XYZ file of C-alpha atoms in Angstrom:
400
model
C 0.041 0.007 0.040
C 1.058 3.868 -0.746
C 2.325 5.693 2.259
C -0.564 8.042 3.493
C 0.886 11.393 2.596
C 1.665 13.301 5.777
C -0.946 15.901 7.219
C 0.076 19.259 6.264
C -1.868 21.045 8.396
C 0.104 19.890 11.908
C 3.748 20.661 12.703
C 6.173 17.973 12.227
C 9.350 18.521 14.244
C 11.036 15.023 13.256
C 12.433 16.387 10.113
C 15.346 19.132 9.315
C 14.077 21.952 9.023
C 10.980 20.967 11.035
C 8.032 21.419 9.190
C 5.450 23.957 10.274
C 1.760 25.175 9.172
C 1.084 28.536 8.283
C -1.340 28.282 11.417
C 2.012 27.904 13.771
C 3.252 30.977 15.619
C 7.289 31.430 15.857
C 7.980 31.978 19.586
C 11.568 32.111 19.038
C 12.074 35.626 20.234
C 9.052 35.569 22.979
C 11.033 32.843 24.640
C 14.414 34.477 24.353
C 13.040 37.425 26.017
C 11.004 35.447 28.921
C 14.206 33.644 29.518
C 16.104 36.644 30.130
C 13.334 38.166 32.364
C 13.782 35.058 34.317
C 17.373 34.915 34.682
C 17.165 38.773 35.987
C 14.675 37.470 38.718
C 16.669 34.325 39.488
C 13.774 32.255 38.420
C 14.255 28.432 37.024
C 10.847 27.420 35.779
C 7.843 29.936 34.855
C 4.304 28.771 35.095
C 2.034 30.541 32.748
C -2.064 29.617 33.287
C -4.669 30.134 30.776
C -6.919 32.262 32.932
C -7.065 35.911 34.333
C -6.821 37.148 37.976
C -10.615 36.486 38.378
C -10.843 32.806 37.566
C -12.805 33.490 34.563
C -13.721 30.919 32.072
C -13.747 33.537 29.342
C -10.807 35.851 29.370
C -9.982 39.266 27.607
C -7.253 39.543 24.736
C -5.393 41.531 27.206
C -4.910 38.384 29.528
C -4.479 35.917 26.911
C -0.940 35.384 28.108
C -1.082 31.884 27.409
C -2.047 32.313 23.617
C 0.555 35.077 23.362
C 3.521 33.000 24.637
C 2.839 29.734 22.661
C 0.510 30.932 19.781
C -1.807 27.944 21.175
C -5.513 29.884 21.934
C -7.829 27.202 23.392
C -9.468 28.043 26.335
C -7.711 25.582 28.851
C -3.960 24.849 29.110
C -0.784 25.576 31.341
C 2.542 26.579 29.683
C 5.944 26.213 31.676
C 9.167 27.238 30.877
C 12.527 26.370 31.774
C 15.793 27.892 30.361
C 16.189 25.251 27.715
C 12.727 23.593 27.577
C 9.139 24.789 26.747
C 5.872 22.385 27.273
C 2.079 23.164 26.860
C -0.324 21.034 28.959
C -3.942 20.476 27.489
C -6.649 17.957 27.597
C -8.145 16.002 24.423
C -10.272 18.682 22.874
C -7.272 20.540 22.057
C -4.673 17.994 21.061
C -4.816 18.890 16.961
C -5.184 22.380 17.488
C -2.096 22.370 19.660
C -0.127 20.692 16.767
C -1.299 23.329 14.367
C -0.610 26.402 16.397
C 2.523 25.409 18.449
C 6.030 25.667 16.788
C 8.896 23.082 17.568
C 10.244 25.219 20.690
C 7.195 23.391 22.796
C 6.800 20.045 23.687
C 3.005 19.030 23.771
C 1.857 17.123 26.935
C -1.446 15.100 26.338
C -2.912 15.773 30.092
C -4.235 18.473 32.005
C -3.301 17.350 35.262
C -1.147 19.187 37.751
C 0.446 15.959 39.017
C 1.971 15.464 35.576
C 3.447 19.179 35.399
C 4.928 18.380 38.698
C 6.562 15.167 37.786
C 7.952 17.213 34.606
C 9.196 19.867 36.959
C 10.999 17.261 38.937
C 12.952 16.269 36.046
C 13.743 19.590 34.457
C 14.474 21.705 37.422
C 17.655 20.412 39.793
C 17.606 20.271 43.765
C 17.722 23.773 45.114
C 16.193 25.227 42.162
C 12.849 27.344 42.022
C 9.566 27.244 40.006
C 7.485 30.790 39.943
C 4.217 31.880 39.135
C 2.135 35.043 39.321
C -0.158 34.526 42.507
C -2.670 36.461 41.245
C -3.469 34.005 38.600
C -3.836 30.683 40.319
C -6.855 29.596 42.543
C -6.098 28.729 46.040
C -6.628 25.152 45.266
C -4.281 25.490 42.203
C -1.355 26.848 44.360
C -2.177 23.878 46.958
C -1.883 21.387 44.245
C 1.550 22.695 43.075
C 2.822 22.967 46.217
C 1.749 19.754 47.097
C 3.699 18.015 44.043
C 6.776 19.974 44.887
C 6.421 19.113 48.579
C 9.733 17.453 50.088
C 11.558 17.833 46.611
C 14.009 20.234 47.286
C 12.576 22.633 44.966
C 10.767 25.856 45.984
C 7.500 27.181 44.982
C 7.979 31.257 44.569
C 5.128 33.823 43.850
C 6.611 36.484 42.257
C 4.297 39.644 41.819
C 5.972 40.957 38.588
C 4.256 38.762 35.656
C 7.194 38.092 33.503
C 4.962 37.541 30.302
C 3.583 41.063 30.686
C 7.168 42.398 31.155
C 8.165 40.492 27.782
C 4.733 41.407 26.292
C 5.438 45.132 26.955
C 3.481 47.616 24.750
C 2.189 45.041 22.497
C -0.144 43.980 25.120
C -3.495 44.902 24.461
C -4.737 47.884 26.451
C -7.268 47.880 29.341
C -10.841 48.143 28.482
C -12.405 51.916 28.313
C -15.864 51.169 27.350
C -18.975 52.410 29.511
C -20.102 50.306 32.477
C -23.772 50.738 32.760
C -26.495 49.765 35.449
C -29.000 47.106 34.427
C -32.872 48.465 33.905
C -35.205 47.860 36.846
C -37.179 45.854 34.588
C -34.519 43.357 34.052
C -33.211 42.615 37.606
C -36.288 41.596 39.657
C -34.328 42.765 42.882
C -32.591 46.297 43.618
C -28.690 45.818 44.518
C -29.389 47.235 48.162
C -32.115 44.451 48.591
C -29.474 41.819 47.550
C -26.931 43.545 49.786
C -29.182 43.341 52.541
C -29.643 39.731 51.990
C -25.766 39.020 51.838
C -25.680 41.009 55.303
C -28.268 38.657 56.520
C -26.537 35.342 55.916
C -23.409 36.892 57.439
C -25.320 37.685 60.576
C -27.011 34.021 60.648
C -23.488 32.347 59.839
C -22.272 30.285 63.100
C -19.018 32.213 62.530
C -20.224 35.451 62.260
C -18.117 36.857 59.482
C -17.805 40.816 59.275
C -17.085 40.876 55.570
C -17.233 38.909 52.335
C -14.699 39.146 49.556
C -15.924 38.786 45.898
C -13.428 38.249 43.262
C -15.439 36.415 40.536
C -16.611 39.148 38.023
C -20.095 38.125 37.547
C -20.526 38.213 41.455
C -19.590 42.080 41.597
C -22.049 42.435 38.270
C -25.167 40.507 39.843
C -24.669 42.175 43.341
C -24.906 45.807 42.122
C -26.858 45.178 38.887
C -24.183 46.534 36.618
C -22.965 45.025 33.315
C -20.016 45.675 30.998
C -18.270 44.138 28.196
C -14.532 43.791 29.077
C -14.701 40.411 28.258
C -16.350 38.930 24.737
C -19.619 37.210 25.256
C -19.754 37.990 29.088
C -21.584 40.893 30.215
C -18.757 41.655 33.032
C -16.270 44.213 34.011
C -12.761 43.945 35.823
C -13.609 44.670 39.755
C -13.519 43.228 43.301
C -15.793 43.941 46.145
C -15.110 43.843 49.847
C -18.770 44.066 51.751
C -18.733 44.381 55.268
C -21.461 44.826 58.089
C -21.055 48.698 57.771
C -19.415 49.438 54.405
C -19.291 48.421 50.915
C -16.065 49.189 48.634
C -16.282 48.425 45.044
C -12.370 48.125 43.171
C -12.460 49.240 39.592
C -11.998 52.115 36.873
C -14.910 54.140 38.408
C -14.009 56.787 35.495
C -15.997 54.167 33.216
C -19.380 54.043 34.900
C -22.244 55.807 33.717
C -23.743 58.680 34.970
C -26.569 56.761 35.990
C -24.790 54.342 37.700
C -22.826 56.460 39.809
C -25.784 58.053 41.356
C -27.441 54.821 41.775
C -24.298 53.427 43.833
C -23.611 56.599 45.931
C -27.448 57.862 46.738
C -27.034 56.924 50.229
C -23.980 58.252 50.966
C -22.829 58.539 53.589
C -23.930 55.110 55.520
C -24.126 51.371 55.232
C -25.350 51.571 51.843
C -22.937 53.796 50.103
C -20.606 52.365 47.665
C -17.120 53.673 47.881
C -15.397 53.554 44.646
C -12.028 52.599 44.828
C -8.961 52.031 42.072
C -8.964 48.548 40.960
C -5.567 47.871 41.724
C -5.877 48.976 45.551
C -7.596 45.744 46.521
C -4.640 43.858 47.813
C -3.638 46.735 50.056
C -7.179 47.594 51.239
C -7.690 43.919 52.357
C -4.345 43.672 54.040
C -4.995 46.569 55.979
C -8.490 45.672 56.596
C -7.162 42.256 57.927
C -5.505 44.032 60.690
C -8.773 44.074 62.732
C -10.672 41.899 64.966
C -12.483 40.427 61.451
C -13.471 37.203 60.076
C -13.602 37.406 56.179
C -15.948 35.008 54.044
C -14.635 33.649 50.662
C -15.131 31.788 47.722
C -12.163 29.716 47.166
C -13.015 28.671 43.204
C -12.319 32.308 42.429
C -10.313 33.705 44.754
C -6.380 33.860 43.872
C -3.611 32.887 46.141
C -2.326 36.681 45.804
C -5.449 38.110 47.732
C -6.029 34.968 50.138
C -2.089 35.057 51.016
C -2.771 38.591 52.855
C -5.325 37.078 55.182
C -4.198 35.427 58.175
C -5.573 31.876 58.350
C -7.413 32.401 61.365
C -9.412 35.519 60.064
C -10.590 33.354 57.080
C -13.950 31.811 56.445
C -13.721 29.456 53.452
C -16.199 28.155 51.160
C -16.055 26.827 47.416
C -18.411 29.648 46.566
C -19.077 32.950 48.326
C -22.571 33.546 49.363
C -23.249 35.895 46.382
C -22.364 33.026 44.172
C -24.976 30.755 45.565
C -27.767 33.831 46.285
C -26.940 34.594 42.085
C -27.941 30.747 41.291
C -31.425 31.151 42.905
C -33.869 32.734 40.394
C -36.384 35.149 41.793
C -39.784 34.888 40.223
C -38.914 38.173 38.068
C -35.868 36.422 36.858
C -37.241 33.093 36.040
C -40.183 34.990 33.855
C -37.296 36.634 32.049
C -35.530 33.621 31.191
C -38.664 32.025 29.733
C -39.423 34.999 27.608
C -35.740 35.154 26.430
C -35.648 31.498 25.306
C -39.032 32.019 23.660
C -37.471 35.047 21.554
C -34.399 32.657 20.989
C -36.653 29.700 19.608
C -38.047 32.294 17.051
C -34.694 32.923 15.658
C -33.710 29.386 15.821
C -37.037 28.268 13.910
C -36.225 31.101 11.678
C -32.811 29.485 10.804
C -34.407 26.073 10.063
C -36.415 27.476 7.572
C -33.929 29.199 5.764
C -31.623 26.161 5.980
C -34.243 23.943 4.631
C -34.518 26.663 1.611
C -31.048 27.102 0.945
C -28.844 23.874 1.612
C -30.345 22.245 -1.385
C -29.405 25.205 -3.387
C -25.327 24.722 -2.339
C -26.001 28.283 -1.119
C -24.786 27.938 2.617
C -21.513 26.250 4.303
C -21.066 26.256 8.193
C -19.392 29.737 8.304
C -22.255 31.448 6.468
C -24.793 29.689 8.625
C -23.525 30.732 11.772
C -23.467 34.263 10.604
C -26.785 34.071 9.643
C -28.262 32.386 12.774
C -26.376 35.601 14.609
C -27.926 38.144 12.474
C -31.488 36.326 13.319
C -31.028 36.306 16.763
C -29.537 40.085 16.984
C -32.761 41.076 15.167
C -34.537 39.772 18.447
C -35.637 42.472 21.042
C -33.161 43.190 24.173
C -30.488 41.049 22.386
C -26.986 41.707 23.414
C -25.195 39.380 21.441
C -24.130 35.878 21.513
C -23.024 34.175 25.084
C -20.316 32.225 23.200
C -18.968 31.866 19.391
C -21.696 29.936 17.750
C -20.442 26.469 17.046
C -21.636 25.363 13.532
C -20.947 22.155 11.913
C -22.468 19.729 9.135
C -22.088 15.981 8.297
């Protein structure tokens, strides 16, 4: 039998010179610059995750550090760079994509597990060496898993607050978002932000440990609590923010210059007082938290969305940890108004889908439509429906 022709859409690092498809990114210069930065900071291995400082499922271009470093644009992965090697870990959904996008500087590790990254690090970093990461890009659980994987091995896990990828990315890094952050009209919320705050404070009072504050790191938590929306992340109506809600005060950390006039009015209508929202700079959250944690306080947080960088400034005895914050669990229970709005939204969406199926029945036999133009058409039909703010993810369109 004739040998099958090698696939030209994936890399082949076994030939000399290696074959790279046009979809692969040349990362040689970026890696050299990162390794220079690592040497300057005394770092032997550096871990680059695919998330942002809020553990978001989707991230903005500005936070796509792994994609910029490796060329790989899948939504889940971890990169590790040493002075002489670079490896990417991702799950089976993305293996083909990785082979199309990586150049031969990168080894592809076909597993998503931290244990596997730990084993690789023990092989590549000698005893006495250190492994660094940005503590604001790792959840508490992820940090603990890395700690455990390296425990007793003679290698140290070192948090380093300067993000080395950002340092190398420099002014090529996409800018901070500048679009308006707006209040959700009352007819879409079912309860005012003041009612939501009162509900969370009630939960704090009822809790056996009587926490004095709740820390919110997940972007949808703050957006839900204050009935605010933005578009800092594609397909997600959220904005970069943190909230520290105490029994008597509310601190909202964000770029307040972007708030609409109505939103500022709504947040500060009850100032001064326990329902006055104090607007603080986004970057001030850790210093503020550190100062607050010096008092006789207990801070309630959800470990799934809080980074090790914030967690680390709160003394252990002043922490109340749950997987999810009380805001995340309150948000999950829809009130009667929200349920009615959800049903109405699904009816409007169904109209668009039915229009689409009719259109397909007519167009496909004429050979007039492919997967891409089909996806564009359904997006257009949905966009025409009342109250549409765009899709919640890129339309996944496939045939055959």
